[in-house]
PDB file of C-alpha atoms in Angstrom:
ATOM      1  CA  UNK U   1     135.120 -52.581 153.721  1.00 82.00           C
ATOM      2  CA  UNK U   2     137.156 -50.863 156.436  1.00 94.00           C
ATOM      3  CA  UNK U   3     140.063 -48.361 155.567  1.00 97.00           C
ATOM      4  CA  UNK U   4     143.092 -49.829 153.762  1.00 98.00           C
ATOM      5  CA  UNK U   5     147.066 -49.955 154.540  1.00 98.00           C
ATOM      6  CA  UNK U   6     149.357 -48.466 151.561  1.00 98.00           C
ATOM      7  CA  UNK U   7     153.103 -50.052 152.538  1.00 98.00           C
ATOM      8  CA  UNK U   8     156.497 -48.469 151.133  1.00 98.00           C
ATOM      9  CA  UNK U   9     159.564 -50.335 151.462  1.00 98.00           C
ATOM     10  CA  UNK U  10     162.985 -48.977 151.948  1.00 96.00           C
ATOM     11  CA  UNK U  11     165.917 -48.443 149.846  1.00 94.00           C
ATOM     12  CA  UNK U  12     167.169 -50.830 147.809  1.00 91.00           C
ATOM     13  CA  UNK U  13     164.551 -53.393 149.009  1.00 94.00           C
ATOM     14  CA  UNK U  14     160.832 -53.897 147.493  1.00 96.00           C
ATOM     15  CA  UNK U  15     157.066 -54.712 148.358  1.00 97.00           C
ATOM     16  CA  UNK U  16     158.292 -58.431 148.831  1.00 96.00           C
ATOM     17  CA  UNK U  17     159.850 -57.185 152.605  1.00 95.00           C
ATOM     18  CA  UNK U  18     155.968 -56.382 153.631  1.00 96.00           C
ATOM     19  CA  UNK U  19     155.234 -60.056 153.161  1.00 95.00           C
ATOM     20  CA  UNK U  20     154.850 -60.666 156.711  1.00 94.00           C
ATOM     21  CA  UNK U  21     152.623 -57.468 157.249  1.00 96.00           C
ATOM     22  CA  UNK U  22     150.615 -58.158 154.640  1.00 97.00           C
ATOM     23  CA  UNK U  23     149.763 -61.262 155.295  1.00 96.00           C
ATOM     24  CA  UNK U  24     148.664 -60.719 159.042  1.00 97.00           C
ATOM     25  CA  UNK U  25     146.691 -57.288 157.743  1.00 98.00           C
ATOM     26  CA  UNK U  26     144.708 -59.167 156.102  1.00 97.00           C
ATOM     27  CA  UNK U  27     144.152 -62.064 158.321  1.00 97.00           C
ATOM     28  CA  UNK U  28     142.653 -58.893 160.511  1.00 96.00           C
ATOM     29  CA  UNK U  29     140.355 -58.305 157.857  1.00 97.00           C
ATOM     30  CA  UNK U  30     142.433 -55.233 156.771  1.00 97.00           C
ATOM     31  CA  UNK U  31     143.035 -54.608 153.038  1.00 97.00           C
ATOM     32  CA  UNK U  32     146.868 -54.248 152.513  1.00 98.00           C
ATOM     33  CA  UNK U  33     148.948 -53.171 149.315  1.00 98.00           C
ATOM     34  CA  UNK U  34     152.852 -53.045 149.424  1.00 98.00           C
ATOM     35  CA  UNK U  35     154.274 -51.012 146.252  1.00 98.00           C
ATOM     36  CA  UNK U  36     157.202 -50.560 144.193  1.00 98.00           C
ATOM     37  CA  UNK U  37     158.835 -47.747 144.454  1.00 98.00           C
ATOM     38  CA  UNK U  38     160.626 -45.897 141.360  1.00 98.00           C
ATOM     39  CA  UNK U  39     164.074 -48.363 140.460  1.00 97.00           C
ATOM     40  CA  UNK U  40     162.758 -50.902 142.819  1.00 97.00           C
ATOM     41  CA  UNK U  41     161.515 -54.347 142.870  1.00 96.00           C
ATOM     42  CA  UNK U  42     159.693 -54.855 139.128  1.00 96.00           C
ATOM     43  CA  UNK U  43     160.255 -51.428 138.145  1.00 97.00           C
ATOM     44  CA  UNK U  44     164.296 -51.501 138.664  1.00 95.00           C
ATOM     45  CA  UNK U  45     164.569 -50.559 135.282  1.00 94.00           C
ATOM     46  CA  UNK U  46     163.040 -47.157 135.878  1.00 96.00           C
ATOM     47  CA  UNK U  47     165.218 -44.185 137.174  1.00 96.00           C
ATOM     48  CA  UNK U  48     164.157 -42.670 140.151  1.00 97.00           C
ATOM     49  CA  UNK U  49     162.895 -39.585 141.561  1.00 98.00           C
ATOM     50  CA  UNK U  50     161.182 -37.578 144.134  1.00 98.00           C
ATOM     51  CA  UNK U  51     158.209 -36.783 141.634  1.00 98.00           C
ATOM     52  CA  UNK U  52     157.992 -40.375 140.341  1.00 98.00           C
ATOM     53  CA  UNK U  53     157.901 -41.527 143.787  1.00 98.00           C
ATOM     54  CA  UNK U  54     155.477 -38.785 144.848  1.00 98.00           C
ATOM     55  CA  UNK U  55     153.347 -40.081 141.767  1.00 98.00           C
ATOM     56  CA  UNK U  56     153.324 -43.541 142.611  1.00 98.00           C
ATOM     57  CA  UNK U  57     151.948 -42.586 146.215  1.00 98.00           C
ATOM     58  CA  UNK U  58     149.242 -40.600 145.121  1.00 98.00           C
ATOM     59  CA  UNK U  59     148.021 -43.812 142.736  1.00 98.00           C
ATOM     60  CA  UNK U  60     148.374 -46.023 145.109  1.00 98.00           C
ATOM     61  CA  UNK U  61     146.271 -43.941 148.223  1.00 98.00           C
ATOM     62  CA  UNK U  62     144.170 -43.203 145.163  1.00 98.00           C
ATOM     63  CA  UNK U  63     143.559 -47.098 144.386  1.00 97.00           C
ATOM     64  CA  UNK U  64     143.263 -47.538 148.144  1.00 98.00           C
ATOM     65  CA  UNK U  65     140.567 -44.690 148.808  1.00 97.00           C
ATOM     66  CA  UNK U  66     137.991 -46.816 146.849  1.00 94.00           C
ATOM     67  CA  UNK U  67     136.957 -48.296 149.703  1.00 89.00           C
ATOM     68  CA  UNK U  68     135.354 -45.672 150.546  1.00 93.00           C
ATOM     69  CA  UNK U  69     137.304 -44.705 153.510  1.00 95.00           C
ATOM     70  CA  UNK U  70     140.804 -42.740 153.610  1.00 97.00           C
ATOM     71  CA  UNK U  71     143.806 -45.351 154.057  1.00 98.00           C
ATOM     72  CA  UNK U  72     146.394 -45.432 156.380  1.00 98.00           C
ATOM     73  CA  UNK U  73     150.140 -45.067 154.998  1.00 98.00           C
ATOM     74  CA  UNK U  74     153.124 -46.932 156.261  1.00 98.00           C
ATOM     75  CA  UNK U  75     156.411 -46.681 155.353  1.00 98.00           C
ATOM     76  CA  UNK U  76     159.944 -47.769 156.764  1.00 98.00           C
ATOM     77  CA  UNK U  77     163.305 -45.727 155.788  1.00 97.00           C
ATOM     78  CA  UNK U  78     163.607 -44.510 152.367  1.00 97.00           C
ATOM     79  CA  UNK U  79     159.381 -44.677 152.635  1.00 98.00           C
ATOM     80  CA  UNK U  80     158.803 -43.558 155.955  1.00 98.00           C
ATOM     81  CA  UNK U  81     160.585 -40.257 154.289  1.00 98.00           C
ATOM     82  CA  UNK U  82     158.758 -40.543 151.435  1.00 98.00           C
ATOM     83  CA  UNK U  83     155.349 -40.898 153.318  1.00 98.00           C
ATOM     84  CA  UNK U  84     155.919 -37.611 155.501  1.00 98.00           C
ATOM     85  CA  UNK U  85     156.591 -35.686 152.406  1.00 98.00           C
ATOM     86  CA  UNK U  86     153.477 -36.724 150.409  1.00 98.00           C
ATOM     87  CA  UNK U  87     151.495 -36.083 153.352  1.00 98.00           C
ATOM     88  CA  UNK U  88     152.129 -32.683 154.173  1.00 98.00           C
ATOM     89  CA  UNK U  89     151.526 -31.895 150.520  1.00 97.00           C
ATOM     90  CA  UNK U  90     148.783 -33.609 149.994  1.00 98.00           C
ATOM     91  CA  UNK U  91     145.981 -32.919 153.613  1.00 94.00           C
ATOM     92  CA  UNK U  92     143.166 -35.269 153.748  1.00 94.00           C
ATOM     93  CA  UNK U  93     144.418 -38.100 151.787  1.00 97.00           C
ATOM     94  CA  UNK U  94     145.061 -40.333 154.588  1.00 98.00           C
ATOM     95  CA  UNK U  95     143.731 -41.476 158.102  1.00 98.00           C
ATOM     96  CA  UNK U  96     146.902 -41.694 159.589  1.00 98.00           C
ATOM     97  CA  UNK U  97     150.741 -42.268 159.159  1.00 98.00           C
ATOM     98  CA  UNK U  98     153.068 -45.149 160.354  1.00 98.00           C
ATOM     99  CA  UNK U  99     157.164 -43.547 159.764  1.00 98.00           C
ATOM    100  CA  UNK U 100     159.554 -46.093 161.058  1.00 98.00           C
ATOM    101  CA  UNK U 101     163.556 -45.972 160.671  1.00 97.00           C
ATOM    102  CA  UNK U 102     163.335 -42.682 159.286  1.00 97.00           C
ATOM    103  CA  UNK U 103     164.174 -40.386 162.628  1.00 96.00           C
ATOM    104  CA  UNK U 104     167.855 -38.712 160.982  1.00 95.00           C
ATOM    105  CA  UNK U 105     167.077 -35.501 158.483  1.00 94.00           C
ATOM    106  CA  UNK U 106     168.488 -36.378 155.450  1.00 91.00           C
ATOM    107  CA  UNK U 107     171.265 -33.086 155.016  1.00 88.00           C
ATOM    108  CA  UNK U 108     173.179 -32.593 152.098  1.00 85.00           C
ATOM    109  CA  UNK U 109     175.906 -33.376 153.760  1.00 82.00           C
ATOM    110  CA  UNK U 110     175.707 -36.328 154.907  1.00 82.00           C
ATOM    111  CA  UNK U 111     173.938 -37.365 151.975  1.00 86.00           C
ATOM    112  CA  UNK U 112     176.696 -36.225 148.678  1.00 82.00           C
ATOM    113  CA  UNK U 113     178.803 -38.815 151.334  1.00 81.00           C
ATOM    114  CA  UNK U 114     176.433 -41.526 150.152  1.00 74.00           C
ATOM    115  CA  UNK U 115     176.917 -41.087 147.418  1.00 79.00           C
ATOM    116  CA  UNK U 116     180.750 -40.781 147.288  1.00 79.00           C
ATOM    117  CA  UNK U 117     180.434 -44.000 149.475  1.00 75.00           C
ATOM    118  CA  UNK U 118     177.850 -45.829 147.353  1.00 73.00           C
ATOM    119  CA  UNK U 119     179.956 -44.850 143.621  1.00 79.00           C
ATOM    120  CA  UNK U 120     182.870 -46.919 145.353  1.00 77.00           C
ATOM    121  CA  UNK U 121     180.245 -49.822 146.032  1.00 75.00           C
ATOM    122  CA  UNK U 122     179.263 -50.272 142.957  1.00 75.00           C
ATOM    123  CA  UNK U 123     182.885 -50.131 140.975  1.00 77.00           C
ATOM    124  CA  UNK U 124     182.664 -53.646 142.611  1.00 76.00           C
ATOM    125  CA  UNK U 125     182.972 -56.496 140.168  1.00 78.00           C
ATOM    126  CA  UNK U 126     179.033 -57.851 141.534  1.00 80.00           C
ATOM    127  CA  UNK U 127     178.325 -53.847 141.832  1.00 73.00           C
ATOM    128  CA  UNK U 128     177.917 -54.259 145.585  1.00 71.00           C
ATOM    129  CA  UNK U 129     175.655 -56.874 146.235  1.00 81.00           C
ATOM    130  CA  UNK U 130     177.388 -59.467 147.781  1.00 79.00           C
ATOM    131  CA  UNK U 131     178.489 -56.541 150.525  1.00 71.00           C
ATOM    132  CA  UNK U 132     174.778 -55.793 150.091  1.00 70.00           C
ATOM    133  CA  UNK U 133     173.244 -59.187 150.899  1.00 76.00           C
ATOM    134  CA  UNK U 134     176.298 -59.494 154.236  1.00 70.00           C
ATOM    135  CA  UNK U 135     175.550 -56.922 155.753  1.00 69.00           C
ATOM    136  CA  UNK U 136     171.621 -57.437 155.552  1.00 71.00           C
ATOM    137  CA  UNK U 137     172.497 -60.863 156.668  1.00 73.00           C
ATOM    138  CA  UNK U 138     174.785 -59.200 159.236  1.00 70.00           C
ATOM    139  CA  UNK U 139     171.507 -56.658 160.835  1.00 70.00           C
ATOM    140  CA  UNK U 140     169.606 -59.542 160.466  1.00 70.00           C
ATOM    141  CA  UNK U 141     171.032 -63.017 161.793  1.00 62.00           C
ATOM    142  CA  UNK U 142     168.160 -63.948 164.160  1.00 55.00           C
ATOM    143  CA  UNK U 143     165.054 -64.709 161.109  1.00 61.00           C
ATOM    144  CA  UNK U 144     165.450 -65.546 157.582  1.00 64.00           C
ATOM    145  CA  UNK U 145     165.924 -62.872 155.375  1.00 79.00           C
ATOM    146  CA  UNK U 146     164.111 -64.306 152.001  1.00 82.00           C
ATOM    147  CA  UNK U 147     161.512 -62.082 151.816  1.00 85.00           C
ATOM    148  CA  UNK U 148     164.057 -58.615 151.740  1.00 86.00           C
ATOM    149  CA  UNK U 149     165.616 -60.414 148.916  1.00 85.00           C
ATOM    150  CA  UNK U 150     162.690 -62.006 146.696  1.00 87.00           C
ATOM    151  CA  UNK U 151     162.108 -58.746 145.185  1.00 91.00           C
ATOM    152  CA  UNK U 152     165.614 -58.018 144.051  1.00 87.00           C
ATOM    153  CA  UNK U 153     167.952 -55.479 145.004  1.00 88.00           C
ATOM    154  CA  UNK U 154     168.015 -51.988 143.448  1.00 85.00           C
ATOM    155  CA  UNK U 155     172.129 -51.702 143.092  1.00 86.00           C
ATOM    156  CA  UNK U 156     171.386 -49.382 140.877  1.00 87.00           C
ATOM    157  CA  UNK U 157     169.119 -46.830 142.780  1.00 91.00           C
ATOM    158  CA  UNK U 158     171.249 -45.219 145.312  1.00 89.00           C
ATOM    159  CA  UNK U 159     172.746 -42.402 143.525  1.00 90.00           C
ATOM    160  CA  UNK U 160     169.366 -41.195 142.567  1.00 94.00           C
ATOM    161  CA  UNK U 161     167.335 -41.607 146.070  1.00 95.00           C
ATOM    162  CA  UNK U 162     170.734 -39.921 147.780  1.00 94.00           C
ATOM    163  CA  UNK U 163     170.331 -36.837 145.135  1.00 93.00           C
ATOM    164  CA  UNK U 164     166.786 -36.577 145.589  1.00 96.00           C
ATOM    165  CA  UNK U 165     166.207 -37.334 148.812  1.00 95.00           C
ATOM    166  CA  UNK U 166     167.794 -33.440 149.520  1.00 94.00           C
ATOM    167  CA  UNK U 167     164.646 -32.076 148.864  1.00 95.00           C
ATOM    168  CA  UNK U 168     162.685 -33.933 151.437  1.00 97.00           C
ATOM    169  CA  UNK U 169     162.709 -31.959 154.692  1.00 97.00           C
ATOM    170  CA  UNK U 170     161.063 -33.933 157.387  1.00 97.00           C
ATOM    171  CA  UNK U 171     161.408 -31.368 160.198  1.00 97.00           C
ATOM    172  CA  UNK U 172     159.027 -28.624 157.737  1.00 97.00           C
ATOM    173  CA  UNK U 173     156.655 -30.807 156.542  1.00 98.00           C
ATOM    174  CA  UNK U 174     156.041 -32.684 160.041  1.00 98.00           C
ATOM    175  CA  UNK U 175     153.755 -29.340 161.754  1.00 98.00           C
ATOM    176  CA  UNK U 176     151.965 -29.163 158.789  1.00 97.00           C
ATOM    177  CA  UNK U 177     150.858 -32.966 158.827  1.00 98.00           C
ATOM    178  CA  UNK U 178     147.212 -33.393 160.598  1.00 95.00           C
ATOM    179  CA  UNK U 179     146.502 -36.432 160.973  1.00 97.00           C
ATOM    180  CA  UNK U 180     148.098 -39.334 163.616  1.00 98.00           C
ATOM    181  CA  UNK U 181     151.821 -40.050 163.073  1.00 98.00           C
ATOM    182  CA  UNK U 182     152.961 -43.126 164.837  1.00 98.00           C
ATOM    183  CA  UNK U 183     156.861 -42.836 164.636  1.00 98.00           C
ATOM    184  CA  UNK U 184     158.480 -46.560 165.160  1.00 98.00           C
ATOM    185  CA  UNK U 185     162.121 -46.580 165.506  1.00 98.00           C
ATOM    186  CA  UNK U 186     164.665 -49.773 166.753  1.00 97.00           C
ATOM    187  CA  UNK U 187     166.249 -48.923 169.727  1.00 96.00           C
ATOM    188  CA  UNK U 188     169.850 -49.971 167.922  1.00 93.00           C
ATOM    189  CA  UNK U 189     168.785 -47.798 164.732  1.00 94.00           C
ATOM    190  CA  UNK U 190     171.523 -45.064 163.860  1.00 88.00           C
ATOM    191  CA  UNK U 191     168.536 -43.169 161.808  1.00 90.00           C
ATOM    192  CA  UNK U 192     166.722 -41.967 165.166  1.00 95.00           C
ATOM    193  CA  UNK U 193     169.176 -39.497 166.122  1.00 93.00           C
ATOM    194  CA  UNK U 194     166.332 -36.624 165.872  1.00 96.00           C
ATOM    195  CA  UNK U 195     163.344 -38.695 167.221  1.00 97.00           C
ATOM    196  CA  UNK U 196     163.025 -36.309 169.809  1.00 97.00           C
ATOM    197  CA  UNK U 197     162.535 -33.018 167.389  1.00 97.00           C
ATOM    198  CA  UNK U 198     160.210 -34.817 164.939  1.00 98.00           C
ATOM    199  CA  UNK U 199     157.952 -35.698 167.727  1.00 98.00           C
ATOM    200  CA  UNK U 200     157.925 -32.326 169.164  1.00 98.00           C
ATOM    201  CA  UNK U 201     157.375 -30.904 165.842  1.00 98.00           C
ATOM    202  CA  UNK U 202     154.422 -33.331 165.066  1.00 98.00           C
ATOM    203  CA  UNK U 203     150.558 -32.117 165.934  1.00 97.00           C
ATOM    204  CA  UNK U 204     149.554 -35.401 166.723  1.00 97.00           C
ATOM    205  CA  UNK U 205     152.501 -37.573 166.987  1.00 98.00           C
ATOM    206  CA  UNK U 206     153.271 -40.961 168.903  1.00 98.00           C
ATOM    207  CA  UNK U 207     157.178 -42.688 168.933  1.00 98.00           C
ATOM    208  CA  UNK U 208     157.847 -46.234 169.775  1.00 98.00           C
ATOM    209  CA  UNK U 209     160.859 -47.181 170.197  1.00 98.00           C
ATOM    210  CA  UNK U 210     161.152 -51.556 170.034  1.00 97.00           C
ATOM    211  CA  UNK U 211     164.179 -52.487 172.052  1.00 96.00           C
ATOM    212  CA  UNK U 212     166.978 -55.330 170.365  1.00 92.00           C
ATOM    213  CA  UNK U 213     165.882 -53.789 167.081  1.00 93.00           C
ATOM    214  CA  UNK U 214     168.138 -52.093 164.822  1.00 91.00           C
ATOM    215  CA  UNK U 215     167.145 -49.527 161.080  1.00 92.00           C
ATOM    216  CA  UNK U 216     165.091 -52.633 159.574  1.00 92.00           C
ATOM    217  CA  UNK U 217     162.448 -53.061 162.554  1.00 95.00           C
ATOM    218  CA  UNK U 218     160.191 -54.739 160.805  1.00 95.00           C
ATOM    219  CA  UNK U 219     162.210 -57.548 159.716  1.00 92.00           C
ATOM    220  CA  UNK U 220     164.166 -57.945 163.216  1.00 91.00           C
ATOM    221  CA  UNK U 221     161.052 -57.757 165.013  1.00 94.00           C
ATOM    222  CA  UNK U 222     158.174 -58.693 163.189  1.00 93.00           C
ATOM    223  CA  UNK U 223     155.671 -59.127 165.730  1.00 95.00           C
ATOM    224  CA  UNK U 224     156.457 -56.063 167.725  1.00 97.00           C
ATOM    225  CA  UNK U 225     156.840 -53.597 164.577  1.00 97.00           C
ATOM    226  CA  UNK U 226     153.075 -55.562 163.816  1.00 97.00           C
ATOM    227  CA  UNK U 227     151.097 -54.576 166.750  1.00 98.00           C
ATOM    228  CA  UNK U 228     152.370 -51.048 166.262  1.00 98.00           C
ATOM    229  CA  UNK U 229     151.113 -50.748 162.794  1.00 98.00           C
ATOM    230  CA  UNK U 230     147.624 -52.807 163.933  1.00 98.00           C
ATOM    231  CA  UNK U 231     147.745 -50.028 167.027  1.00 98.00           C
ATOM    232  CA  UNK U 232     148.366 -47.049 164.533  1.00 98.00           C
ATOM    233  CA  UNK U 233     145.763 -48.085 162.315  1.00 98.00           C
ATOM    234  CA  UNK U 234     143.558 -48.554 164.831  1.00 97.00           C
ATOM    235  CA  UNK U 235     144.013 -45.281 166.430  1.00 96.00           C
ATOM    236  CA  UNK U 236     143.892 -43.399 163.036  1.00 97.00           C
ATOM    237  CA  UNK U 237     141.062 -45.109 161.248  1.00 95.00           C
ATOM    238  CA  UNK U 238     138.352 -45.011 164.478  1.00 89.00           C
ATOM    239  CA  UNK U 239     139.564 -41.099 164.779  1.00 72.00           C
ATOM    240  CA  UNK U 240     138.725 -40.485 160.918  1.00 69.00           C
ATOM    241  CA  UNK U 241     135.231 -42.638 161.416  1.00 67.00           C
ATOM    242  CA  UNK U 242     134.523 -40.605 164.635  1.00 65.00           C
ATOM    243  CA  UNK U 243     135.170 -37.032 162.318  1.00 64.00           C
ATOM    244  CA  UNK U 244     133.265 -38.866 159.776  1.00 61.00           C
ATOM    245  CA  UNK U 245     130.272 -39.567 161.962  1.00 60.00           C
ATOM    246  CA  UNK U 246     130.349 -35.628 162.991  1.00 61.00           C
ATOM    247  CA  UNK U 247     130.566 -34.340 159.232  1.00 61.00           C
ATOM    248  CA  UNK U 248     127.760 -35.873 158.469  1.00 56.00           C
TER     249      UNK U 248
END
């Protein structure tokens, strides 16, 4: 069974915006899983936080690995983030990392604005979500949006990622990740102000940058956010095989 693809979604969204990805994965013969994250998607009842998330990464690779060959993480936004922190604490785990929409480090700054922001959001009678589902519609006119939505949205998340999300440092735990990094970022994305620096600071990093896509890449452009993660994958999992090979 070749090496599987662990997927984590973005804020406020859930596994069901992988849909697409999944389905051609494994149509390639590749094993795919898209998760919940803590608060998200089945699990919105759950608080969350930065070891709850970390937790529910480590299962999941963990699940993943019993193929017999280290899987290849992918996440876009809140779990692109999420996916460079795990892997700089935890060497060896994966083949390779895909980090899309995720190319901004997340100061506290900016962040306790969020939240400021996000408190005024939800004193809204709906608790944000009809601004929520516009302005997704809004980013996304050009293809349906159904499968962002299926899973729910997490109105009630964003005060927690925000707080926690200030200790995730990108820019530290980038040198000490060894393995491929394939940074994918929409040319209209506001979140790739620092693409530059994290590919600098990256061992083995790669960017690519889809043009007429904004933050959710995947979703705007489907196809082209596709062959990067088939190209990724590729490029990590025949690079582990090839250490493999030498190990042994």
């Amino acid at each position: 069974m070749p090496a599987s693809v662990v997927l984590l979604h973005g804020l406020r969204t859930s596994s069901t915006m992988w849909r697409r990805q999944v389905t051609e994965l494994e149509a390639a013969g590749i094993p795919a899983v898209a998760i919940d994250l803590p608060g998200h998607g089945h699990r919105m009842s759950e608080r969350f936080s930065l070891d709850a998330a970390r937790a529910t990464i480590a299962d999941a690779v963990a699940g993943a690995a019993t193929s017999g060959h280290r899987p290849y993480l992918a996440g876009l936004s809140l779990g692109g983030y999420l996916a460079i922190d795990w892997v700089a604490q935890n060497p060896d785990r994966v083949c390779g990392v895909l980090a899309a929409s995720c190319g901004t480090t997340p100061h506290r700054a900016i962040l306790d604005g969020w939240r400021v922001l996000a408190r005024g959001i939800h004193a809204l009678p709906d608790r944000g979500r009809a601004l929520n589902d516009f302005m997704l519609r809004l980013m996304v006119r050009s293809v349906p949006v159904d499968d962002v939505l299926a899973g729910g949205v997490a109105l009630e998340v964003m005060d927690d990622v925000l707080r926690e999300l200030r200790h995730v440092h990108p820019m530290r735990s980038l040198p000490e990740v060894d393995v491929p990094v394939l940074f994918v970022n929409g040319r209209l994305d506001h979140f790739r102000l620092q693409a530059a620096s994290y590919l600098a600071a990256t061992p083995r990093g790669r960017l690519v940058t889809v043009a007429g896509a904004s933050h959710l890449v995947s979703i705007v452009r489907p196809r082209e956010f596709t062959e990067a993660l088939l190209d990724g994958y590729a490029e990590a999992t025949v690079g582990a095989q090839e250490s493999e090979r030498r190990q042994s």
